[in-house]
CSV table of C-alpha atoms in Angstrom, one decimal:
chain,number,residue,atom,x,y,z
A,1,UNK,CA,0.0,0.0,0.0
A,2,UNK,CA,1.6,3.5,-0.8
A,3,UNK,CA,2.5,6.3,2.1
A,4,UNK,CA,2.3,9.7,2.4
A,5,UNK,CA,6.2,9.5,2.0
A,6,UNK,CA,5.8,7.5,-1.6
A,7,UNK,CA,3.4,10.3,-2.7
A,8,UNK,CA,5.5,13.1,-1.8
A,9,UNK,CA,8.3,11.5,-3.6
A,10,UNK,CA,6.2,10.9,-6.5
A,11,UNK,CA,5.1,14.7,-6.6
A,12,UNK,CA,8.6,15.7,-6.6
A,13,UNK,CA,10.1,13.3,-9.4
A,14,UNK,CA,13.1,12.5,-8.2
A,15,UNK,CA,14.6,9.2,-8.9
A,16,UNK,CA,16.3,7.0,-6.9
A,17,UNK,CA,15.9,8.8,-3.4
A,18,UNK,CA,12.8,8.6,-0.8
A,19,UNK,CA,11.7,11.1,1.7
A,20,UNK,CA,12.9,10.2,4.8
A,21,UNK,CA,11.3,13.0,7.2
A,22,UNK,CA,9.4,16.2,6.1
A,23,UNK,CA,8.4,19.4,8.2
A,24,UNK,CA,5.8,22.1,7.4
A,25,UNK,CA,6.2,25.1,8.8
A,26,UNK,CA,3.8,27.9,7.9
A,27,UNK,CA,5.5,29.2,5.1
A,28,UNK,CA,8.3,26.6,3.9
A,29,UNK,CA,8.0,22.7,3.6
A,30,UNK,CA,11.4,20.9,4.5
A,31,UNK,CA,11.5,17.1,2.5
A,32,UNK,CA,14.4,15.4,4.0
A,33,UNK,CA,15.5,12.9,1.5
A,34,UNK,CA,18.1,9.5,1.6
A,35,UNK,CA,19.7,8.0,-1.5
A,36,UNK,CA,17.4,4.4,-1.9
A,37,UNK,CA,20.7,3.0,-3.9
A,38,UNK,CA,23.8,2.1,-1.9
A,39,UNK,CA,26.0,1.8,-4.8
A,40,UNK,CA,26.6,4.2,-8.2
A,41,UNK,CA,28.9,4.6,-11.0
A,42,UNK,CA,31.7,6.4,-11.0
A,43,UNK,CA,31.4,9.8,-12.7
A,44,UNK,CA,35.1,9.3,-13.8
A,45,UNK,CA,35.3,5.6,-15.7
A,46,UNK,CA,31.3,4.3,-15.3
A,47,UNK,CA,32.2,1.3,-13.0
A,48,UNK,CA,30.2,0.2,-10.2
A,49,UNK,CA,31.5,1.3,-6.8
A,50,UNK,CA,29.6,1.0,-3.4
A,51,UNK,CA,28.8,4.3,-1.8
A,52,UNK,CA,31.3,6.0,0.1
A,53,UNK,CA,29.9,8.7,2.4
A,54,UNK,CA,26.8,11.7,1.5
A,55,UNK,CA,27.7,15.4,2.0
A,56,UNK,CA,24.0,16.9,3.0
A,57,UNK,CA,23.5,20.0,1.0
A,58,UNK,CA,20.8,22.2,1.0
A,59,UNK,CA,18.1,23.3,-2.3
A,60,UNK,CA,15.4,25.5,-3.4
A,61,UNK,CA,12.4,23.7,-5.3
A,62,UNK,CA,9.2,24.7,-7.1
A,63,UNK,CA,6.6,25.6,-4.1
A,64,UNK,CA,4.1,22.6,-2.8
A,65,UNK,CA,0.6,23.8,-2.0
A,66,UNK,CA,1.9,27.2,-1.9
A,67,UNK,CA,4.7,27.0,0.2
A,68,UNK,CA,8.5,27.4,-0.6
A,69,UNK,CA,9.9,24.1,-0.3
A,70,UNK,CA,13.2,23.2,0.7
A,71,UNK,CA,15.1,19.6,0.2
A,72,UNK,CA,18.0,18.8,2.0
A,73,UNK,CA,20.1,15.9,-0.3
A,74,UNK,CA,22.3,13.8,1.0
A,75,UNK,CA,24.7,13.8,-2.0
A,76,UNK,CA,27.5,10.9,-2.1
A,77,UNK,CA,30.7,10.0,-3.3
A,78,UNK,CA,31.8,6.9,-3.9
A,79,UNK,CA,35.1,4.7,-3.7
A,80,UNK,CA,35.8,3.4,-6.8
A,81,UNK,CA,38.6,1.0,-6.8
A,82,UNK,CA,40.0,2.6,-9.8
A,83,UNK,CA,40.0,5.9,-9.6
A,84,UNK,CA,39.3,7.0,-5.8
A,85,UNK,CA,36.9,8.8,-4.2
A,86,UNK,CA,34.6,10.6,-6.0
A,87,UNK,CA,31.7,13.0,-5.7
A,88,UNK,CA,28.7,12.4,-7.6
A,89,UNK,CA,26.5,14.7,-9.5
A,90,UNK,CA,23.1,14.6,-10.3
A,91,UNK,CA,21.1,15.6,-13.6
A,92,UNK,CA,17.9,16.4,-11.8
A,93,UNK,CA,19.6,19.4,-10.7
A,94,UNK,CA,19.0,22.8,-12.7
């Protein structure tokens, strides 16, 4: 049976991730969201490498029901055995 979580992810389209905690406030909504995925690619030479560690950062998205809405992405690097650490990027970005 879907949650309020797997609707709100579903509203916001973005793929691999689910909302872990959110917080409406009167003005802003805060989505909290965690990478589903525990391994990637490597950006640098497209071999599977597991996940490394997530830097949290902090973005600005379309309002939801009128409020500004904030979602704070864990973003990760991985630690590919070939080339090292390194930080991922995603294309859902703008």
């Amino acid at each position: 049976m879907p949650t309020k979580q797997d609707g709100i992810s579903g509203l916001l389209g973005i793929p691999n991730h689910r909302v872990m905690k959110m917080d409406q406030q009167e003005h802003e909504v805060v989505v909290y969201l965690e990478r589903i995925e525990r391994v990637s690619k490597c950006p640098c030479c497209g071999r599977v490498a597991p996940i490394y560690d997530t830097v949290a950062r902090t973005l600005q998205d379309c309002p939801v029901w009128g409020r500004r809405t904030t979602l704070v992405v864990g973003f990760p690097r991985v630690d590919c055995e070939h080339c090292g650490v390194r930080q991922l990027t995603y294309g859902w970005i703008g």
